[in-house]
Short mmCIF file of C-alpha atoms in Angstrom, two decimals:
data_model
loop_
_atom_site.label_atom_id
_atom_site.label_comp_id
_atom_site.label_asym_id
_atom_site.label_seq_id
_atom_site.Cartn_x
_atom_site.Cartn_y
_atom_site.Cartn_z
CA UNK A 1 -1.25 23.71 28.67
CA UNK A 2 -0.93 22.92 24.67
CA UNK A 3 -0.72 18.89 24.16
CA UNK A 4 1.24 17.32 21.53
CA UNK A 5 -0.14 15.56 18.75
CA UNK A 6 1.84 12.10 17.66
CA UNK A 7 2.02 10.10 14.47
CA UNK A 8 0.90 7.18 15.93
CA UNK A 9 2.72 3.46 15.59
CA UNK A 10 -0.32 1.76 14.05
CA UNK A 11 1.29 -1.90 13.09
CA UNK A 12 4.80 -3.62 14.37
CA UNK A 13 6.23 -2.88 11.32
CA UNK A 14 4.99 0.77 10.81
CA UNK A 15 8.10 3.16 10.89
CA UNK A 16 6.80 6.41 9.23
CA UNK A 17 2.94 7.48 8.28
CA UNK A 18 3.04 9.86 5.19
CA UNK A 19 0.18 12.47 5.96
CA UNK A 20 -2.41 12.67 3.92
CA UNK A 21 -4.85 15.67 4.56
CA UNK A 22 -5.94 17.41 7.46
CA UNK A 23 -9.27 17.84 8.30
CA UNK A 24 -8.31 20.99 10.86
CA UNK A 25 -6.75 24.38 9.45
CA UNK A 26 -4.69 26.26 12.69
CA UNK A 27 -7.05 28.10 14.66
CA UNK A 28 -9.99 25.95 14.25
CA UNK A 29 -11.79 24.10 17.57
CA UNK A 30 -11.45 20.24 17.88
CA UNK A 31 -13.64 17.71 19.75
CA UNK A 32 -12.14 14.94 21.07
CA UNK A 33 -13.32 12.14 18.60
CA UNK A 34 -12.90 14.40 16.01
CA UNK A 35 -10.58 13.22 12.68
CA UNK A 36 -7.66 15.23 12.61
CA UNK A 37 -5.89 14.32 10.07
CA UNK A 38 -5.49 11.16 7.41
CA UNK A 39 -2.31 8.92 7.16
CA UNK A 40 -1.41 6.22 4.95
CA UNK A 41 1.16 3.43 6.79
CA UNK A 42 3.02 0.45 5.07
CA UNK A 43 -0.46 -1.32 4.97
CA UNK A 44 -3.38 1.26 5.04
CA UNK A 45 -4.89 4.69 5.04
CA UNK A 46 -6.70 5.69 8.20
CA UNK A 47 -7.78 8.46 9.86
CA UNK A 48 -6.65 9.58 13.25
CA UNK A 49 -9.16 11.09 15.66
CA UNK A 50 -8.47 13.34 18.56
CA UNK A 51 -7.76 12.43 22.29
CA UNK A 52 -7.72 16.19 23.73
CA UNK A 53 -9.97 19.17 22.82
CA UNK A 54 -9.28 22.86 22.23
CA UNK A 55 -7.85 25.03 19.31
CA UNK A 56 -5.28 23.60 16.57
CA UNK A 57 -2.79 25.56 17.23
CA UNK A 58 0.60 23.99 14.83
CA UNK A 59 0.76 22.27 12.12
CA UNK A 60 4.14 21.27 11.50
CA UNK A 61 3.43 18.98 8.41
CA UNK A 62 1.52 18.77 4.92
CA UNK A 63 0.56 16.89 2.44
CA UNK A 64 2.73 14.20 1.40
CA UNK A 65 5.15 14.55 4.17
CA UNK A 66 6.41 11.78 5.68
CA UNK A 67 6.40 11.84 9.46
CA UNK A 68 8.35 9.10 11.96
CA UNK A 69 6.44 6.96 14.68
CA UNK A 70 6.14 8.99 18.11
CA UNK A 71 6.59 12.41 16.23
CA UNK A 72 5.08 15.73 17.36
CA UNK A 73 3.16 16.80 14.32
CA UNK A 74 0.84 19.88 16.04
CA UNK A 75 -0.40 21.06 19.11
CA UNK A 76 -4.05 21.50 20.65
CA UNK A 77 -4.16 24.19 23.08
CA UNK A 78 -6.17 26.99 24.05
CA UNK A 79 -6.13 29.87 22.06
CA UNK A 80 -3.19 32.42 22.34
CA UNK A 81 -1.25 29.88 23.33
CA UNK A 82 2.67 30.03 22.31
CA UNK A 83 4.11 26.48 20.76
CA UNK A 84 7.72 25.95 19.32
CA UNK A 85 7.21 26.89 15.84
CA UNK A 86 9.54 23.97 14.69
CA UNK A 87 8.58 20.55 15.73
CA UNK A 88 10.16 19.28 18.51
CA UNK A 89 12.59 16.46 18.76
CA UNK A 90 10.69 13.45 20.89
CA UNK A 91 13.16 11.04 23.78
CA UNK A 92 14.28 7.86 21.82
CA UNK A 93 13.61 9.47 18.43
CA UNK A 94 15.32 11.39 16.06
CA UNK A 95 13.96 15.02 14.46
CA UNK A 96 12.67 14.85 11.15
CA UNK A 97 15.89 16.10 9.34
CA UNK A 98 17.19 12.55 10.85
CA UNK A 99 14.44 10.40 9.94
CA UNK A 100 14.23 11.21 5.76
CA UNK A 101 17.15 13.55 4.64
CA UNK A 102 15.70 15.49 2.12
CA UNK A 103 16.81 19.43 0.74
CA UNK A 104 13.60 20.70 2.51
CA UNK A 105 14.63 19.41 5.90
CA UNK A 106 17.44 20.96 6.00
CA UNK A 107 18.90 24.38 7.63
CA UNK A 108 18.10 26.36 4.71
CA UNK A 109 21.43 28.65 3.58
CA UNK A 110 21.85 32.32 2.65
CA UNK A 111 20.30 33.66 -0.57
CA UNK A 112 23.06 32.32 -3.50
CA UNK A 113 22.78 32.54 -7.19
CA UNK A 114 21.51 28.58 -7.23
CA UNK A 115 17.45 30.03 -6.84
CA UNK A 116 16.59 26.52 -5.25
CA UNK A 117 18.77 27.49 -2.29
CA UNK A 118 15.94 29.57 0.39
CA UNK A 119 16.89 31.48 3.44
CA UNK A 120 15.77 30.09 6.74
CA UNK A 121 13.78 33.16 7.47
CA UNK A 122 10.51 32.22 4.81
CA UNK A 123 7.68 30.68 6.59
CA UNK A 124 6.64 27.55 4.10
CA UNK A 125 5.38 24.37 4.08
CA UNK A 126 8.27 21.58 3.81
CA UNK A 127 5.46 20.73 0.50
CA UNK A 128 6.31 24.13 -0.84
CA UNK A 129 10.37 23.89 -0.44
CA UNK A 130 9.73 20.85 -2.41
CA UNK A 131 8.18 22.21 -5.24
CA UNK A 132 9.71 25.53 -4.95
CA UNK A 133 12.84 23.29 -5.95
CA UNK A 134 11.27 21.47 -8.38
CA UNK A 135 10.32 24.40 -10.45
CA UNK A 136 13.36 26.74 -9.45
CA UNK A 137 11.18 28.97 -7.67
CA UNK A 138 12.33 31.50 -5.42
CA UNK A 139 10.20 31.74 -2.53
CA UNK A 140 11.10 35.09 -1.50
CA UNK A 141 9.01 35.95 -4.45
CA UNK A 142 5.70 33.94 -3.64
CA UNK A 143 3.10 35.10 -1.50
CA UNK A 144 1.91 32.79 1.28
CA UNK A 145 -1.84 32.47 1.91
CA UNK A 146 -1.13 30.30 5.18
CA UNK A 147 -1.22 32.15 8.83
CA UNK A 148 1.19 34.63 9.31
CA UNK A 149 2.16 34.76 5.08
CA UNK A 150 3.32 31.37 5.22
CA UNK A 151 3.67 29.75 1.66
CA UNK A 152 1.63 26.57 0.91
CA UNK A 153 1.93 24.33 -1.57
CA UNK A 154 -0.94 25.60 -3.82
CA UNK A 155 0.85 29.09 -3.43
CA UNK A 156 3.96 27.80 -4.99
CA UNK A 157 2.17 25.84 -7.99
CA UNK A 158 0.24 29.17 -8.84
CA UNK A 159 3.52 30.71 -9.04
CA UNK A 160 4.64 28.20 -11.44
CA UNK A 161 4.79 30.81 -14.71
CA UNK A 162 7.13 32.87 -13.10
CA UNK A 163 9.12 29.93 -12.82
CA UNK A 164 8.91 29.00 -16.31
CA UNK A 165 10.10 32.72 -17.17
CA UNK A 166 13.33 32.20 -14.88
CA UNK A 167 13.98 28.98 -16.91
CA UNK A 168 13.69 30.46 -19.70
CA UNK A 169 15.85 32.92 -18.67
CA UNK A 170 18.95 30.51 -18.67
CA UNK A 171 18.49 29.13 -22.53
CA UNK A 172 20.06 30.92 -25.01
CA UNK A 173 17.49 32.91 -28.49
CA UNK A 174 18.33 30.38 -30.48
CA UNK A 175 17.10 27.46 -28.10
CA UNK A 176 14.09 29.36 -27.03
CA UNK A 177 13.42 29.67 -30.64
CA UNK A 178 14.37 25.92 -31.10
CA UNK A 179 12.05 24.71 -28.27
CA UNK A 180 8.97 27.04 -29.34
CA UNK A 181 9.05 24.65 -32.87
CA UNK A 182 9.50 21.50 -31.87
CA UNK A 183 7.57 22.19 -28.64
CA UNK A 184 9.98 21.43 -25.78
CA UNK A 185 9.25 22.56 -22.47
CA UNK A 186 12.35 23.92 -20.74
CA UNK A 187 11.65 22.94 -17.58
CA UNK A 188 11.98 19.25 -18.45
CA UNK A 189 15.95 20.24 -20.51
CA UNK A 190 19.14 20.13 -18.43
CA UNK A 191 21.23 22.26 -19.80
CA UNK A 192 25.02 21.66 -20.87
CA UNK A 193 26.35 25.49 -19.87
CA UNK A 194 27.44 26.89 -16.90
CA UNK A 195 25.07 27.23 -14.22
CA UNK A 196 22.62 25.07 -16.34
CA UNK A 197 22.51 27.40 -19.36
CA UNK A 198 20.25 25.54 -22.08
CA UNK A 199 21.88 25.49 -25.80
CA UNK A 200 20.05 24.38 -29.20
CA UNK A 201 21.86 21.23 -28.82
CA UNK A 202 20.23 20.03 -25.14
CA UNK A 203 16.89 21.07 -26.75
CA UNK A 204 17.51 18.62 -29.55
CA UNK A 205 18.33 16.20 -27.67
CA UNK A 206 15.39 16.42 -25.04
CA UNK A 207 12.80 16.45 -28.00
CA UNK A 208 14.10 13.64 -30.15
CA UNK A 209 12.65 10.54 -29.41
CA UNK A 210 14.89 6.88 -28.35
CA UNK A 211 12.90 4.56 -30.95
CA UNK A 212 10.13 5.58 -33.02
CA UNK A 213 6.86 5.53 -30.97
CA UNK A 214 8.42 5.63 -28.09
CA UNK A 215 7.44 7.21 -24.90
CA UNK A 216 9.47 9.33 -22.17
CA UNK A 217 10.93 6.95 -19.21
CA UNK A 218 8.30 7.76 -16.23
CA UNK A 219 10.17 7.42 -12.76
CA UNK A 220 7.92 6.64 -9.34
CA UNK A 221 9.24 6.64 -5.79
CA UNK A 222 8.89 3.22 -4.21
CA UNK A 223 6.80 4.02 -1.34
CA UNK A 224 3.96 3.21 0.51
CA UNK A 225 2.21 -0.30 0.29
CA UNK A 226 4.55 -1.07 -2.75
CA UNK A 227 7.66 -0.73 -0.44
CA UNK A 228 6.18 -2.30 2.25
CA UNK A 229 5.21 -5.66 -0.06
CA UNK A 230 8.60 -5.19 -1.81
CA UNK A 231 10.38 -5.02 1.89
CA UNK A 232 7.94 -8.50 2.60
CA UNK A 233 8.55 -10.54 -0.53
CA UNK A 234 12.36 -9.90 -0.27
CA UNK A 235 12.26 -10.90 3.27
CA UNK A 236 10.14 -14.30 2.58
CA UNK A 237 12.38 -15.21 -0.46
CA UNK A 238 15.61 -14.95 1.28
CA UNK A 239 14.37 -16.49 4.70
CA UNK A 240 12.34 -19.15 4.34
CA UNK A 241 13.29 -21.82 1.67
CA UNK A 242 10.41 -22.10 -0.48
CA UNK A 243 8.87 -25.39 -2.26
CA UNK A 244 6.14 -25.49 -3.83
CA UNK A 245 4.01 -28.65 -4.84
CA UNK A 246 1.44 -28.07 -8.25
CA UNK A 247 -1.70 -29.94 -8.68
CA UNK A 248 -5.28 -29.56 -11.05
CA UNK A 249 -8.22 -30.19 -9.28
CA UNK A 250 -11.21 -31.21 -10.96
CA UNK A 251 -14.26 -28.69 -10.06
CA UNK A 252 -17.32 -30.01 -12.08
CA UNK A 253 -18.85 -30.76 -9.01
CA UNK A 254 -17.96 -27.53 -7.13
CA UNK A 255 -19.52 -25.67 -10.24
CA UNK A 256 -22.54 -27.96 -9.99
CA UNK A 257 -22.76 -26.74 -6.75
CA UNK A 258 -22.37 -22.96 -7.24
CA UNK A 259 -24.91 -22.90 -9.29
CA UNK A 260 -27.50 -24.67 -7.26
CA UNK A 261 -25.95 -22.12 -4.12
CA UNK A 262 -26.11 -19.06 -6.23
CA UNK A 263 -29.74 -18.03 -5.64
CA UNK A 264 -30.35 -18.69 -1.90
CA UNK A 265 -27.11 -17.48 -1.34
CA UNK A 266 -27.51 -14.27 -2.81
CA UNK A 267 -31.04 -13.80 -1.74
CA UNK A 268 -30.00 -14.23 1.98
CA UNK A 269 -26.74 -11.99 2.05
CA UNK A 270 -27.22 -9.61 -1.43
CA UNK A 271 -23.65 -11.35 -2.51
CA UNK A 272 -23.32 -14.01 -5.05
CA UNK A 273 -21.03 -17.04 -3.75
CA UNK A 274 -17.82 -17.14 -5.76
CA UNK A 275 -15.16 -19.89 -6.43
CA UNK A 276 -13.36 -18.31 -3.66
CA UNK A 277 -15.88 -18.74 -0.94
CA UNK A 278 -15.88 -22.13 -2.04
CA UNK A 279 -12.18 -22.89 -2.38
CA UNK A 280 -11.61 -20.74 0.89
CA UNK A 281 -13.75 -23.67 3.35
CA UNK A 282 -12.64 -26.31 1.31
CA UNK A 283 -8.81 -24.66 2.38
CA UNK A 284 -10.06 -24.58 6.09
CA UNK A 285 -11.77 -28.23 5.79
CA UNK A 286 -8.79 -29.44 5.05
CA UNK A 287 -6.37 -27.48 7.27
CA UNK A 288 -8.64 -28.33 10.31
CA UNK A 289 -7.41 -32.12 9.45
CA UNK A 290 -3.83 -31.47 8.81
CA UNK A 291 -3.11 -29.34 11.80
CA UNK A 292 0.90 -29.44 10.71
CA UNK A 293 0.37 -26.91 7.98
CA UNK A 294 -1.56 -24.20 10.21
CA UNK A 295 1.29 -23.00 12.06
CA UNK A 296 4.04 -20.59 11.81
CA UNK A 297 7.74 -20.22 12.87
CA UNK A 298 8.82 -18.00 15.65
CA UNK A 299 12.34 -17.68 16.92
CA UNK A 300 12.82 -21.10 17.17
CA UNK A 301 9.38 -22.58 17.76
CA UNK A 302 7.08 -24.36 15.58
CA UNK A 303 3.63 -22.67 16.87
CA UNK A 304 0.78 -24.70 16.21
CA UNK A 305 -2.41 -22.04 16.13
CA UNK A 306 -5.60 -23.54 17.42
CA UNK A 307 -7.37 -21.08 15.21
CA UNK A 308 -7.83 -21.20 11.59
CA UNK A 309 -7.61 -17.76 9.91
CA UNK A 310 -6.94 -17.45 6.41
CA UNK A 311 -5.81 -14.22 4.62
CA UNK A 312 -7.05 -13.11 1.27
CA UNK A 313 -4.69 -11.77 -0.90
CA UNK A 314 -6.56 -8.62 -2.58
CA UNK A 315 -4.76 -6.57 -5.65
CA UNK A 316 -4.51 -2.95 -5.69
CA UNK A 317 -3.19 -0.29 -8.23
CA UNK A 318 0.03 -0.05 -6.07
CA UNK A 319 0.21 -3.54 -4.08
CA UNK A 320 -1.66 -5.56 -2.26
CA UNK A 321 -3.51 -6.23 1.08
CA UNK A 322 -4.35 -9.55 3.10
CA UNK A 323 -7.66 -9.13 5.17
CA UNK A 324 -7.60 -12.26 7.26
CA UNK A 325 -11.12 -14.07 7.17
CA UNK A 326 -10.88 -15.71 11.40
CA UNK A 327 -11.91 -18.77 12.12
CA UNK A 328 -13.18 -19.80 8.44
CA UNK A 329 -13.70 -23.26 9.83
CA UNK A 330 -16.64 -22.07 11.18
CA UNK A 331 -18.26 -19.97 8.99
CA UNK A 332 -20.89 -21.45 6.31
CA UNK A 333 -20.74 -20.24 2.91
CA UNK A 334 -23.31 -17.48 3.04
CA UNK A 335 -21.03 -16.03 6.40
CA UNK A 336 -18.08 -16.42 4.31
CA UNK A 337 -19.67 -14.72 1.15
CA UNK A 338 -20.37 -11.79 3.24
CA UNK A 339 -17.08 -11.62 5.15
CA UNK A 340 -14.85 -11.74 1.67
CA UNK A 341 -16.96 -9.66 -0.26
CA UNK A 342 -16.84 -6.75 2.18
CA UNK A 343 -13.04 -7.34 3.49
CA UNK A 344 -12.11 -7.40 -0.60
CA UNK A 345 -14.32 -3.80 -0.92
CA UNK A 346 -12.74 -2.22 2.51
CA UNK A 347 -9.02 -3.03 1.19
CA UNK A 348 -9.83 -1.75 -2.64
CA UNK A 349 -10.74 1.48 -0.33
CA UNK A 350 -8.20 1.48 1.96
CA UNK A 351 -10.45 1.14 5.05
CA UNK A 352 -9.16 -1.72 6.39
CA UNK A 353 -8.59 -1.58 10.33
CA UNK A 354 -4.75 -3.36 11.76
CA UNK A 355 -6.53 -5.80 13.69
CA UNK A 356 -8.46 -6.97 10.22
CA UNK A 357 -4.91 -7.92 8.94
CA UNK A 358 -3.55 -9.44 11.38
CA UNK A 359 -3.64 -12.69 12.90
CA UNK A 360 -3.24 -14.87 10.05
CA UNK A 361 -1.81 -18.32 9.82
CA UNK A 362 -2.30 -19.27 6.20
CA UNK A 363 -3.06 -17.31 2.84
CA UNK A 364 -4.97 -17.80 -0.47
CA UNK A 365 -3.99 -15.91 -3.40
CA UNK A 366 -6.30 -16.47 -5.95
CA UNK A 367 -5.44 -15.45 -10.06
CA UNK A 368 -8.92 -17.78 -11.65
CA UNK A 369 -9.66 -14.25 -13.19
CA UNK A 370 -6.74 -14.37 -15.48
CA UNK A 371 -5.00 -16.52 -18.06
CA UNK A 372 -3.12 -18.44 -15.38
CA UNK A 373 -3.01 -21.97 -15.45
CA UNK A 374 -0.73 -22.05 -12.49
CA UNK A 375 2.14 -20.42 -9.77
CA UNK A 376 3.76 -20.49 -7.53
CA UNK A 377 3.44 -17.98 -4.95
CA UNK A 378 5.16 -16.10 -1.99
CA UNK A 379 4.82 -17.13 1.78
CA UNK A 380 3.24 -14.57 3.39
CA UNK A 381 5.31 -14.43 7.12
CA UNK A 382 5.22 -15.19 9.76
CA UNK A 383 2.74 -18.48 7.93
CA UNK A 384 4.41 -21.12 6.54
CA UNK A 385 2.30 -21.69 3.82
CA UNK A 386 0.20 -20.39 1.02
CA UNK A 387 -1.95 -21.34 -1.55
CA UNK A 388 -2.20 -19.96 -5.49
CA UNK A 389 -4.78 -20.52 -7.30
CA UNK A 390 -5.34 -20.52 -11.14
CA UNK A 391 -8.02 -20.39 -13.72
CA UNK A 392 -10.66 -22.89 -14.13
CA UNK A 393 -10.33 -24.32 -17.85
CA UNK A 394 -11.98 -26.82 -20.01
CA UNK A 395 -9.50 -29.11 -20.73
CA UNK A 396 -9.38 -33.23 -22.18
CA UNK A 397 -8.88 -35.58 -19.46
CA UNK A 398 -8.62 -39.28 -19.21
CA UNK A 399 -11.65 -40.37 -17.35
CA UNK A 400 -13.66 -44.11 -17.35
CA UNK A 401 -11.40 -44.79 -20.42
CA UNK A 402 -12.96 -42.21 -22.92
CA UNK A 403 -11.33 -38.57 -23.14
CA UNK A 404 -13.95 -35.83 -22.10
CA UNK A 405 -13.72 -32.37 -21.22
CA UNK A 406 -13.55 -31.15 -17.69
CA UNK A 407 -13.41 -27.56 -15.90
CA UNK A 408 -9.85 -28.13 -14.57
CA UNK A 409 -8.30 -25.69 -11.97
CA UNK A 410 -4.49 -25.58 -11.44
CA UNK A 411 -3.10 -24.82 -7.70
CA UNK A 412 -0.07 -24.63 -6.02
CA UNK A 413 1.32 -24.69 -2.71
CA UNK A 414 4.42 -23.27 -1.73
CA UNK A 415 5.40 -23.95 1.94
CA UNK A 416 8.49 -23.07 3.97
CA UNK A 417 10.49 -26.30 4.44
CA UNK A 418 12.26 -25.35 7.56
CA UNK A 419 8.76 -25.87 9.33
CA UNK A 420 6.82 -28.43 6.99
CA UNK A 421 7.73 -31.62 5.23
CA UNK A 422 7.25 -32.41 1.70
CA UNK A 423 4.93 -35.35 2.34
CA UNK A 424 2.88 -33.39 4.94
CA UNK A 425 1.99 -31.26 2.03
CA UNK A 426 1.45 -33.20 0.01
CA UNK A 427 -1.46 -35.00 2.25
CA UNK A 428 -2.94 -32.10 2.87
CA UNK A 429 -2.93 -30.67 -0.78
CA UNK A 430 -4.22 -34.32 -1.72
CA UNK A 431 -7.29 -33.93 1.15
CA UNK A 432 -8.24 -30.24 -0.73
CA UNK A 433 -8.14 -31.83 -3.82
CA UNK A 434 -10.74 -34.56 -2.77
CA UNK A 435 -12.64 -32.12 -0.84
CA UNK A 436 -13.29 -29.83 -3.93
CA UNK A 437 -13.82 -32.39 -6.46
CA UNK A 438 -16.95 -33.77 -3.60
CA UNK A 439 -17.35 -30.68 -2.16
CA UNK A 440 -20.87 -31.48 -0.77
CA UNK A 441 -19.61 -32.68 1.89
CA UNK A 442 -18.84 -28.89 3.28
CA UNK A 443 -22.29 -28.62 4.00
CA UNK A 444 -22.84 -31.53 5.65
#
């Protein structure tokens, strides 16, 4: 008997995986252990391995799709066997028309003059619909390459001259001629005329620049991790009432120290120790002494976490990640090297697992890299505090009466005041401060 295949619910918050790529084309044999397919979630990309074995025998979704928790997305059977050829609706959740109403999704309507409109009975990928209506492609005309002539993506985007023809079709000689010397495409003009008939005057238009040097307005779909951090910063800002304390810490002696560390450091673990390794067990030094700030808020209790795990904030081209670093109390710095260095690589690759995000109870978020003295950043929930961390400057400072310069490093701490005090903090940001201006006493 032919067994489903799910999306599967990979973290609390997950609500829809957007498929990546399969690794199976219908018809070919699958192991159990073997990657299907490859979905990215609110947090990561990951690949999803098989529990049954047999023959792939649906695929219901492509590339790019985006599929809700608990949804059939194939079957693996045994060969020959019959499957519904539309995917079906699961108990307690909806179809997929339900889940993201899009054009593709939904009961396609007889042939009309509008060529983005396709009849129900072409077999294509929900990718091609998309791009079929993109480019005002008529599917009826495209030949599918899939099983049983059904129309992939790639068939549709091979098509796409044809498609430039039909636009074409709708401007009038004198824009055509218009749009050949100025060099307009026609597939990016809306046209003013009846059924989208293109005129000299919408060519004009399209091709004449807003401001001199300027470039065309580029529009991206918030999706993905940048929803997801979007959905999470909102939800911080407007929850928790944030204040944040600011504070320079003087690191001459942490630098001193770096560079003593830097060789045996490296030569044991193939990393060089960073300011962040450093600043990360000073962080859980001091948190291990003000117990008050490790905790989070949960319904209405004030948890107190007996461990001390503190995320990472790591930028990407679209968002960020926080691997959490556990127990960082009791990790040197040549263990903590390691474990930063290779959770900072496996988010930058989108290989981190759930479990090596969760669990947190306080973050770092660390801009020494840039030109930023200073910030004041976001709590990352459900912790009720997190640190930011600025460059380390030269700057004048007052010290044994005579004005020298020091490597200065501004930080700040923004904590959720429902759950901590302001003088709490302010201890404990006090204690970190000590701690990295002697920090020689982390290795004792």
């Amino acid at each position: 008997m032919a067994k489903e295949i799910f999306m599967p619910k990979l973290s609390s918050t997950m609500e829809v995986g957007t498929l990546l790529q399969w690794f199976k084309e219908e018809g070919d044999l699958v192991e159990v252990g073997e990657p299907l397919f490859e979905i990215m979630t609110d947090k990561i990309n990951i690949e999803v391995e098989s529990y049954e074995e047999g023959t792939l025998l649906k695929r219901y979704f492509e590339e790019d799709d985006e599929v809700p928790i608990n949804h059939v997305v194939g079957y693996i059977g045994e060969a020959g066997e019959e499957v519904p050829d539309s995917p079906p609706g699961e108990s307690g959740v909806s179809s997929k028309p339900a889940a993201r109403e899009t054009p593709e999704q939904q009961p396609e309507p007889e042939m009309t003059e509008n060529p983005s409109e396709q009849p129900e009975k072409v077999r294509a990928t929900p990718a091609a619909r998309r791009v079929a209506r993109e480019r005002e492609i008529h599917l009826t005309e495209v030949d599918g390459s899939g099983p049983n002539g059904r129309i992939h993506q790639a068939d549709v985007e091979s098509f796409a001259p044809a498609a430039a023809a039909a636009v074409a079709s709708r401007a009038t000689p004198l824009a055509e001629k218009v749009a050949a010397a100025e060099g307009v495409d026609l597939q990016q003009v809306a046209g003013t005329g009846s059924r989208g008939k293109i005129y000299r005057a919408d060519v004009e238009k399209a091709g004449k620049p807003a401001a001199l040097g300027a470039q065309p307005a580029k529009r991206v779909k918030m999706a993905g991790i940048r929803k997801a951090v979007a959905e999470r910063m909102l939800h911080s800002k407007t929850t928790a009432p944030h204040v944040t304390l600011n504070s320079e810490i003087d690191m001459s002696e942490a630098v001193a120290m770096r560079k003593q560390l830097l060789g045996p450091i490296e030569q044991q673990t193939g990393y060089r120790l960073s300011y962040t390794e450093i600043i990360l067990k000073a962080t859980a030094h001091a948190l291990k002494r003000h117990p008050n700030i490790n905790v989070s808020l949960e319904g209405n209790e004030i948890v107190h976490h007996g461990a001390i795990n503190i995320g990472l904030a790591v930028a990407l081209e679209n968002g960020l990640l926080v691997p959490v670093i556990k127990d960082a109390d009791r990790k040197g710095l040549a263990e903590l090297t390691i474990a930063c260095k290779t959770a900072g690589q496996a988010a930058k690759a989108g290989k981190l697992k759930p479990d090596e995000m969760s669990g947190g109870t306080f973050t770092i978020s660390n801009l020494g890299m840039y030109a930023v003295d200073t910030f004041n950043p976001v709590i990352n929930q459900p912790e009720s505090a997190i640190l930011g961390i600025g460059r380390i400057n030269e700057k004048p400072v007052a010290l044994n009466g005579q004005i020298v310069l020091r490597p200065m490093m501004g930080v700040g701490l923004s904590f959720d005041h429902r759950v901590i005090d302001g003088a709490p903090a302010a201890a404990f940001l006090t204690d970190l401060k000590a701690v990295l201006e002697n920090p020689f006493e982390l290795l004792i």
